[in-house]
Short mmCIF file of C-alpha atoms and ligand atoms in Angstrom, two decimals:
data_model
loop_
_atom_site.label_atom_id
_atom_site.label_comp_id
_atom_site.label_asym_id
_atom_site.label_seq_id
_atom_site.Cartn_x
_atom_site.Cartn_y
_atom_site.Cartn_z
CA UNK G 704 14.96 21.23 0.22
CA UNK G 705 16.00 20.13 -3.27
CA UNK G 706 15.50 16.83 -4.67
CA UNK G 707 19.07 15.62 -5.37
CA UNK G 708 17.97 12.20 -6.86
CA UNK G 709 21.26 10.75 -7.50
CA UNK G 710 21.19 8.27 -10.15
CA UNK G 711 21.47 4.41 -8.44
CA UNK G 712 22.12 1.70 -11.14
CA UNK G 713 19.55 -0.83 -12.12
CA UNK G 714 20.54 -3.79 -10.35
CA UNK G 715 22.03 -2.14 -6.83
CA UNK G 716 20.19 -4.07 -3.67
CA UNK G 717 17.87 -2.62 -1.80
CA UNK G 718 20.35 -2.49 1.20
CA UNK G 719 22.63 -0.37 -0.77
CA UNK G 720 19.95 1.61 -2.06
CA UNK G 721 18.45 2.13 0.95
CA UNK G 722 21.89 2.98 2.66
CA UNK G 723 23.14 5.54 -0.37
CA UNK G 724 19.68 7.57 -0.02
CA UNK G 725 19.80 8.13 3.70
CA UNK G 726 21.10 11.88 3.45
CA UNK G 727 17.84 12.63 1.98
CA UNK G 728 15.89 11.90 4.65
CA UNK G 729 15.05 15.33 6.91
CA UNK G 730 15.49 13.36 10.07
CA UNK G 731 19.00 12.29 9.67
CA UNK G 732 18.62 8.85 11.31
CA UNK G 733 19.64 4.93 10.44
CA UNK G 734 16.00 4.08 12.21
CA UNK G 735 13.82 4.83 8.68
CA UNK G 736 16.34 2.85 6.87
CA UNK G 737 15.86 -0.34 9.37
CA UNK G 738 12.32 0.39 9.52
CA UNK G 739 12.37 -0.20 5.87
CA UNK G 740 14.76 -3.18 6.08
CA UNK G 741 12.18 -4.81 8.60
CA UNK G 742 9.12 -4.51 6.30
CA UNK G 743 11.47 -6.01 3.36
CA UNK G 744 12.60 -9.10 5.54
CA UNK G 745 9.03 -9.70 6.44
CA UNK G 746 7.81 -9.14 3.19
CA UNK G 747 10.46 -12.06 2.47
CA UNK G 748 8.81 -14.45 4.92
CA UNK G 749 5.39 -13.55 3.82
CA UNK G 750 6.17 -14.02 0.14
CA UNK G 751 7.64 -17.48 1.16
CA UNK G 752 4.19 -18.56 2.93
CA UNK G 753 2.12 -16.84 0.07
CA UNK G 754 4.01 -19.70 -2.66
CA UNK G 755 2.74 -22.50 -0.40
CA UNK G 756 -0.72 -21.43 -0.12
CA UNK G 757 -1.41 -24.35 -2.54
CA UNK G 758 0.15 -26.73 -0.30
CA UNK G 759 -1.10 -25.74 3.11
CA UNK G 760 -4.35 -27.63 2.80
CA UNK G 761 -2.04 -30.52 1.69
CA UNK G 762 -0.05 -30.10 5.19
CA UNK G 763 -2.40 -29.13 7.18
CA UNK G 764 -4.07 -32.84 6.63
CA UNK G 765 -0.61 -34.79 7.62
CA UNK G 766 -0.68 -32.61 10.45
CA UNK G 767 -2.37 -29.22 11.62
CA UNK G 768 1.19 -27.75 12.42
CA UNK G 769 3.74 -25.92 10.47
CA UNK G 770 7.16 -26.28 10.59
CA UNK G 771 7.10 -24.24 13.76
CA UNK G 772 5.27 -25.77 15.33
CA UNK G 773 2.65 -22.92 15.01
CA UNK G 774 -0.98 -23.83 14.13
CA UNK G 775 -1.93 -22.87 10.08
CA UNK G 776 -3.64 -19.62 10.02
CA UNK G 777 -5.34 -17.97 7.41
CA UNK G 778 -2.78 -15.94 5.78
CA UNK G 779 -3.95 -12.59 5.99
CA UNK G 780 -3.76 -13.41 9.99
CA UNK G 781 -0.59 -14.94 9.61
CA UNK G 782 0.86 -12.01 7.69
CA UNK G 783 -0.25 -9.98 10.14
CA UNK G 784 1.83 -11.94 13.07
CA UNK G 785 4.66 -11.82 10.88
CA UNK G 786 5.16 -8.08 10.34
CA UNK G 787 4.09 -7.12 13.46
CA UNK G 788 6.81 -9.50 14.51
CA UNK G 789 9.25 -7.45 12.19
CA UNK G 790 8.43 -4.53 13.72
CA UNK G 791 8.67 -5.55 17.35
CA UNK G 792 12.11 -6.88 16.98
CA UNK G 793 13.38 -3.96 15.39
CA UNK G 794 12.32 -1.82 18.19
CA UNK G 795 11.76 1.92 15.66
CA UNK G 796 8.04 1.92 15.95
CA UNK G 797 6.14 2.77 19.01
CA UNK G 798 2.77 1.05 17.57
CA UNK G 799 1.09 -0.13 14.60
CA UNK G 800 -2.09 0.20 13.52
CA UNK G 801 -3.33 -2.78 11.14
CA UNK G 802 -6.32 -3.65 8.94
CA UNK G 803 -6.36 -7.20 11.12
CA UNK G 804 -6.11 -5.38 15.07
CA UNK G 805 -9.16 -3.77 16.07
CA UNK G 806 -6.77 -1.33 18.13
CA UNK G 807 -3.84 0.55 18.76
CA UNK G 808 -0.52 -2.24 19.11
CA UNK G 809 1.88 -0.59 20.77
CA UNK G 810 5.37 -1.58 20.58
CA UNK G 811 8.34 -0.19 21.92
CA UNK G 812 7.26 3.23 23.82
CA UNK G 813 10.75 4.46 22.85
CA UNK G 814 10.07 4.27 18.95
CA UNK G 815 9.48 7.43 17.18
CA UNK G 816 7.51 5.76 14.06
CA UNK G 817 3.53 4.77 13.83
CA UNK G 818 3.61 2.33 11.22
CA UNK G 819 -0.50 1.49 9.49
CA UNK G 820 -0.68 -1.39 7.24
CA UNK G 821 -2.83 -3.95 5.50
CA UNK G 822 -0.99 -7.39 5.65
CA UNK G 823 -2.82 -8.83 2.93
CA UNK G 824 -4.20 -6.91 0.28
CA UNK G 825 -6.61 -8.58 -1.84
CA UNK G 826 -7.45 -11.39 0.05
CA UNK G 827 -10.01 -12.99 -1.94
CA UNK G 828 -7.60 -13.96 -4.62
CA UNK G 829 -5.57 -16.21 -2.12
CA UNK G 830 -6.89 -19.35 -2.64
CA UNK G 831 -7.18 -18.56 -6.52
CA UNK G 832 -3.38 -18.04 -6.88
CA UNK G 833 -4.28 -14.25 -7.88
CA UNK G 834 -1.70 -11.49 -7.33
CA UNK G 835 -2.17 -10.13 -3.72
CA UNK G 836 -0.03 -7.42 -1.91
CA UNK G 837 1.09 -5.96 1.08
CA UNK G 838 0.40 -2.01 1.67
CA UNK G 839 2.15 -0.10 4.30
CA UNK G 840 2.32 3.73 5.67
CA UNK G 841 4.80 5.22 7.92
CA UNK G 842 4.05 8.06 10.24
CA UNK G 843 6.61 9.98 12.81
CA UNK G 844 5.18 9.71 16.20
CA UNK G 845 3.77 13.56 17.22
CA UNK G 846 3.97 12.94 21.37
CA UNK G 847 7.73 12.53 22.60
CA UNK G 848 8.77 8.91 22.47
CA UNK G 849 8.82 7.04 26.09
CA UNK G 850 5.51 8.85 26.72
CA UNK G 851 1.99 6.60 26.30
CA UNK G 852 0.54 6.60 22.38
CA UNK G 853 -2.36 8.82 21.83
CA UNK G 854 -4.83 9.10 18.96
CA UNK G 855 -2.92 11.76 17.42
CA UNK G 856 0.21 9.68 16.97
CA UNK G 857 -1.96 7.16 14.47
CA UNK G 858 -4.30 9.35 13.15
CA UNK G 859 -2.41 11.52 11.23
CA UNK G 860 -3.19 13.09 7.84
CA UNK G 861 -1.68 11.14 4.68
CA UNK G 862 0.18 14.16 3.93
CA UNK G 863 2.50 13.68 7.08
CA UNK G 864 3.89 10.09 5.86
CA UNK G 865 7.35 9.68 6.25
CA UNK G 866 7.51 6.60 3.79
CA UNK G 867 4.77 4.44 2.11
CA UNK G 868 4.86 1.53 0.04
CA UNK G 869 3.84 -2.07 -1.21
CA UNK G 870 4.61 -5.40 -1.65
CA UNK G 871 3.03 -7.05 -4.78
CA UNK G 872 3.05 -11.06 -4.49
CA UNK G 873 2.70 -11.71 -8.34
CA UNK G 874 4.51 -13.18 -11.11
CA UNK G 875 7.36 -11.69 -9.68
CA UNK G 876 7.68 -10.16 -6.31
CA UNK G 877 8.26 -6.79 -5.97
CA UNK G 878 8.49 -4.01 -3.09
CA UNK G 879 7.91 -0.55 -3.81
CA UNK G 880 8.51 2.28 -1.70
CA UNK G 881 8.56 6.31 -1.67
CA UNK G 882 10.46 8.59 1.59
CA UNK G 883 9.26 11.80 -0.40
CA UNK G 884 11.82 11.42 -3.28
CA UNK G 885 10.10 9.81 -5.64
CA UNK G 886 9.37 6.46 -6.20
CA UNK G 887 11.28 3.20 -6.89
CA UNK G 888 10.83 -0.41 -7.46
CA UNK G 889 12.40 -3.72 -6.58
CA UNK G 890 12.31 -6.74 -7.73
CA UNK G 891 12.55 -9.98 -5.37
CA UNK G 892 15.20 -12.88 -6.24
CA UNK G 893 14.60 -15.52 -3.93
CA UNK G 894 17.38 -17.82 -4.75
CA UNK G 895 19.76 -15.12 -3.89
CA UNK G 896 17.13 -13.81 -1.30
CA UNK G 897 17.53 -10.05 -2.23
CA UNK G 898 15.77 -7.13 -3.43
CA UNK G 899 17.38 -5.47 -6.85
CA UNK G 900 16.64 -2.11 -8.37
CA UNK G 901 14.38 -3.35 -11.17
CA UNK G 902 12.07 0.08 -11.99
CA UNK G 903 14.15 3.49 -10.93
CA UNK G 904 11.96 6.96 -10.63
CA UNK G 905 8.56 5.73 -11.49
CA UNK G 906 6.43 8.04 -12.85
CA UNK G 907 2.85 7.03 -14.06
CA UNK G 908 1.60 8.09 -17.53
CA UNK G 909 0.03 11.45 -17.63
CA UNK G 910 -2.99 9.68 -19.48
CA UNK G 911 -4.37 6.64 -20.38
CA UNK G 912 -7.10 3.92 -20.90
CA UNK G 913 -7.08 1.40 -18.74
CA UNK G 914 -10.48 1.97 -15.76
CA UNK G 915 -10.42 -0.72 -12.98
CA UNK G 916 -13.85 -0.70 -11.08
CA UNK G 917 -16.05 -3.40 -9.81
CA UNK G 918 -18.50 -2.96 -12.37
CA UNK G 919 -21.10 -5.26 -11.33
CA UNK G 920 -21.79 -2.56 -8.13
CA UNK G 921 -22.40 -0.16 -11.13
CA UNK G 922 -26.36 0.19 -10.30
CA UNK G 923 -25.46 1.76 -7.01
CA UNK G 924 -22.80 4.15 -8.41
CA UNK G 925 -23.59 7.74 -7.90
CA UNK G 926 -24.29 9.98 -11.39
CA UNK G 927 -21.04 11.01 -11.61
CA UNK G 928 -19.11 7.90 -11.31
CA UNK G 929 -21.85 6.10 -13.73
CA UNK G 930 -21.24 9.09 -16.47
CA UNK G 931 -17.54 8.72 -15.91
CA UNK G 932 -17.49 5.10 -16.67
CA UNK G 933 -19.81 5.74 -19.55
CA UNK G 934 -17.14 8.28 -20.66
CA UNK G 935 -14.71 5.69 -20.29
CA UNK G 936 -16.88 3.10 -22.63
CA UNK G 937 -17.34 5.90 -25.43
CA UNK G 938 -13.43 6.04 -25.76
CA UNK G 939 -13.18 2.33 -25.73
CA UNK G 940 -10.66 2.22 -22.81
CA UNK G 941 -9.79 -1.23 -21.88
CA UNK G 942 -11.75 -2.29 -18.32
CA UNK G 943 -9.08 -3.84 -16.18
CA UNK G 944 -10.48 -5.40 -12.63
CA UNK G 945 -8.24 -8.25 -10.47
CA UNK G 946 -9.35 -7.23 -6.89
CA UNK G 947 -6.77 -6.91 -5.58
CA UNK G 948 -5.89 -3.16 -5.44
CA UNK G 949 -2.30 -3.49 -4.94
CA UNK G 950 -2.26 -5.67 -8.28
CA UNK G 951 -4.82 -3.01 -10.17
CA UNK G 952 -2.98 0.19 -8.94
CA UNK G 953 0.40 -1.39 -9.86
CA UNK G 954 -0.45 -2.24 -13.51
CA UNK G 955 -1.79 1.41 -13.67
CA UNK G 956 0.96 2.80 -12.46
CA UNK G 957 3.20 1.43 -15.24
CA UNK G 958 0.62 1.64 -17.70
CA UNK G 959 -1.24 4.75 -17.41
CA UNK G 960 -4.79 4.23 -15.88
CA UNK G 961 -7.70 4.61 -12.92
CA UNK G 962 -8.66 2.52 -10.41
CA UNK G 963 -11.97 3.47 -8.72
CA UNK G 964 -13.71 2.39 -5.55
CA UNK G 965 -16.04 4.68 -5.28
CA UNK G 966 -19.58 4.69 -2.67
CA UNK G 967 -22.05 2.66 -3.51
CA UNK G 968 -25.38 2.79 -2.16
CA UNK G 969 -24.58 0.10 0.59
CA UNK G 970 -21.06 1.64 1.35
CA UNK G 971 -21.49 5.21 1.24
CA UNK G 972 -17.72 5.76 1.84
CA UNK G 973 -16.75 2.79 -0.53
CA UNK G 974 -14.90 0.26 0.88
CA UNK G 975 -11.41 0.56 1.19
CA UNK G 976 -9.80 1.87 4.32
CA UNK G 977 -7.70 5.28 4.32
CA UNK G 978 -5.37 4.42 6.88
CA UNK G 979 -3.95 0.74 5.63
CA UNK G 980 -5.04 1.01 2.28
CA UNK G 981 -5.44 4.69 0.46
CA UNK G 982 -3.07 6.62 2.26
CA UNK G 983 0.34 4.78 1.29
CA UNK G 984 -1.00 4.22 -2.35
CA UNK G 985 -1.83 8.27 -2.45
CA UNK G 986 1.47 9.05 -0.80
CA UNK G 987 2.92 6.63 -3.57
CA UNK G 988 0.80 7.68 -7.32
CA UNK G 989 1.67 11.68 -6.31
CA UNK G 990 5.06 11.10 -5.99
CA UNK G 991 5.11 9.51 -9.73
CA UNK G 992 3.23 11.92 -10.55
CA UNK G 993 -0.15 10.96 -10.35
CA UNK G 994 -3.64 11.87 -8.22
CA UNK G 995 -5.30 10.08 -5.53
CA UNK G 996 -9.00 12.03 -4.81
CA UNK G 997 -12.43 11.03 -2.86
CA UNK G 998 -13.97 12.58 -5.75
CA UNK G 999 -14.25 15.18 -4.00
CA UNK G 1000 -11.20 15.98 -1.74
CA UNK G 1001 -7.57 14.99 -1.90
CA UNK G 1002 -6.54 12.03 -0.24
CA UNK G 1003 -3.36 13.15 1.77
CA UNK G 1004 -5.91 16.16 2.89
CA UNK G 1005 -8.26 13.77 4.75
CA UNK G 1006 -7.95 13.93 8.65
CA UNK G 1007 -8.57 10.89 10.00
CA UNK G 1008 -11.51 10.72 12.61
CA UNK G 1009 -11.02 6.66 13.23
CA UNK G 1010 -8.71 4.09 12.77
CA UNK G 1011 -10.63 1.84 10.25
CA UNK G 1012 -12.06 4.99 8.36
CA UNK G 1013 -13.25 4.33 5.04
CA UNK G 1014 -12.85 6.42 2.14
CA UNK G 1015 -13.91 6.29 -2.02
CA UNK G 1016 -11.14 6.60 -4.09
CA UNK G 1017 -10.09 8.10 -7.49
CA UNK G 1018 -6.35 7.29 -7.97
CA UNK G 1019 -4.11 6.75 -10.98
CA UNK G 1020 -2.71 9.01 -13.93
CA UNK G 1021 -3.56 12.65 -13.39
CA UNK G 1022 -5.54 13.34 -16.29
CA UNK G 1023 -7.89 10.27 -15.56
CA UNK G 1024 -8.06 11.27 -11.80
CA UNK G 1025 -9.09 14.92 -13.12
CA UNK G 1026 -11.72 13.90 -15.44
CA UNK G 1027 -13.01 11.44 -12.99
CA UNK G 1028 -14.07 14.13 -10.43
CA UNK G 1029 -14.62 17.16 -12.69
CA UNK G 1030 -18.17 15.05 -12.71
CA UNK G 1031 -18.56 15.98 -9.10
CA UNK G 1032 -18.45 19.55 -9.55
P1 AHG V 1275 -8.49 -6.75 1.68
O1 AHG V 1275 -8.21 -8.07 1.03
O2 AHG V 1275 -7.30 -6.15 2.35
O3 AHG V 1275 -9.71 -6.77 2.55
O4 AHG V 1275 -8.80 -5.70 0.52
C1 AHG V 1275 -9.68 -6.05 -0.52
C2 AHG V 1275 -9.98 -4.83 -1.31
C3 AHG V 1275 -9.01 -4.52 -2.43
O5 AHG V 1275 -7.85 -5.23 -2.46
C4 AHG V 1275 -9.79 -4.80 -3.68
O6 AHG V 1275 -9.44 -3.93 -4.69
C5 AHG V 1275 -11.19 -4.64 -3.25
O7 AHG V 1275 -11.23 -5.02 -1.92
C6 AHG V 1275 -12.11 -5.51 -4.05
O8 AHG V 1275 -13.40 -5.32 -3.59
P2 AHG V 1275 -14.66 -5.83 -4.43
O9 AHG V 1275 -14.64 -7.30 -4.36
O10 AHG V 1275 -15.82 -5.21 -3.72
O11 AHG V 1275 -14.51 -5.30 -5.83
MN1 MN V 1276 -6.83 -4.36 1.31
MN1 MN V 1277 -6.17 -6.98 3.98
#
């Protein structure tokens, strides 16, 4: 099918943007678009609890209940609630699989989307008032809708997402999302409560120097990761680590860069999760042009065997990616 990619003004809402790209989608159907709408509106709430994280200690000692009327949770929990609450009302997805639910959550049996996500990317940096993110994947259901969800519905390949994307709770907030037409990014105003066009067509630099690794794991690299990072020293690239992937990959993307989380010898898959985490951000750095690799294998190629699968992972501008793993082979 060819890739139209009509020019939207900087500036146009998300609604609008979302509502003036429907024709490209194969499966000519509003349900995507309110899918999308959904995660935006609960990325909204989210975003609003994320700014008081400073303050909830402070409320939760005049009284150990919100506004209401709920008890404070931790927010990655709480996140949780809230976009699986997003999702239930809007009634498209059948089930979602989440970083925070040991199982399968189905939803409406009649929904024809599987929707995986981590609510709260980079959770450590929470209480530090660190960027931290929201990553999301969404799958068309393979079993007719109204029937019961089987393991084939949620574990599909990366390479049969519909739509992946983020939410990055930094300086600004922004939500980023792909449907298979490249990749654009919006920029949150809360006064106004809306979503504008801020980055249209991303594409991340062919090359460039920034690495993001944990490198106090670096002992328990394998070789090839250790002589990459080496190779990354000799050309004095810059080392750039917040820990909070959807912070690290985002500042790639614009920039030009890697971000590696590769095995170590405790975590022989790494530690980041295909399904909630890799997946969307794969789905995401090849449609701007980028790679997303095990080292060994490409991301969107991996068939998922279990829900909270672990995988390593290479991702970033393509030249990077390539160099990274021709020390594999
Ligand atoms: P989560 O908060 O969803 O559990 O994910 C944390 C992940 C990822 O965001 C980050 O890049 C990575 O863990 C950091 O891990 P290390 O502390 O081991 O570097
Ligand atoms: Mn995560
Ligand atoms: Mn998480």
């Amino acid at each position: 099918m060819e890739d139209s990619r009509i020019a939207i003004p900087i500036g146009t809402t998300l609604d609008r943007f979302i509502k003036s790209k429907e024709e490209e989608f194969q499966y000519a159907t509003g349900e995507l678009s309110q899918l999308l709408r959904d995660i935006a509106l609960a990325g909204k709430v989210v975003n609003r609890e994320i700014n008081k994280a400073g303050l909830i200690n402070i409320v939760g000692a005049i009284g150990t209940q919100n506004v209401q009327g709920e008890e404070q949770q931790k927010l990655d929990v709480l996140a949780n609630i809230r976009f699986t609450r997003a999702l239930t009302k809007g009634g498209e997805a059948c089930a979602v699989i989440s970083e925070e639910d040991d199982e399968i959550v189905d939803l409406n049996n009649d929904g024809k989307y599987v929707i995986a996500i981590d609510p709260l990317d980079g959770s450590s940096n929470i209480d530090v008032n660190v960027s931290i993110g929201t990553i999301f994947s969404i799958y068309r259901r393979v079993t007719p809708a109204g029937s019961p969800i089987q393991d084939i519905d949620v574990l599909q390949k990366g390479e049969e997402q519909v739509a992946a994307g983020y939410l990055l709770y930094g300086s600004s907030t922004m939500l980023v999302y792909t449907t298979g037409h490249g990749v654009n990014g919006f920029t949150y105003e809360p006064s106004l409560g809306e979503y504008f066009l801020s980055h249209a067509d991303m594409s991340v630099p062919e090359d460039g120097n920034i690495y993001s690794v944990n490198e106090g794991s670096f002992k328990s690299f394998q070789e090839p990761v250790k002589a990459y990072i080496e190779y990354c020293k000799d050309n004095r690239y810059s080392g750039r680590y917040i820990g909070s992937l959807v912070a690290d990959f985002h500042r790639n993307l614009l920039k030009g860069g890697i971000y590696i989380y590769p095995a170590t010898a405790k975590d022989k898959n790494g530690k980041l999760r295909l399904m909630y985490e890799c997946n969307a951000l794969a789905f995401i750095v090849e449609q701007a042009g980028g790679l997303a690799s095990t080292g060994k294998e490409r991301i969107l190629s991996v068939q998922p065997t279990e829900l909270h699968q672990r995988v390593p992972l290479f991702i970033g501008s393509k030249k990077m990616v390539e160099k990274a793993i021709s020390y594999f082979s």
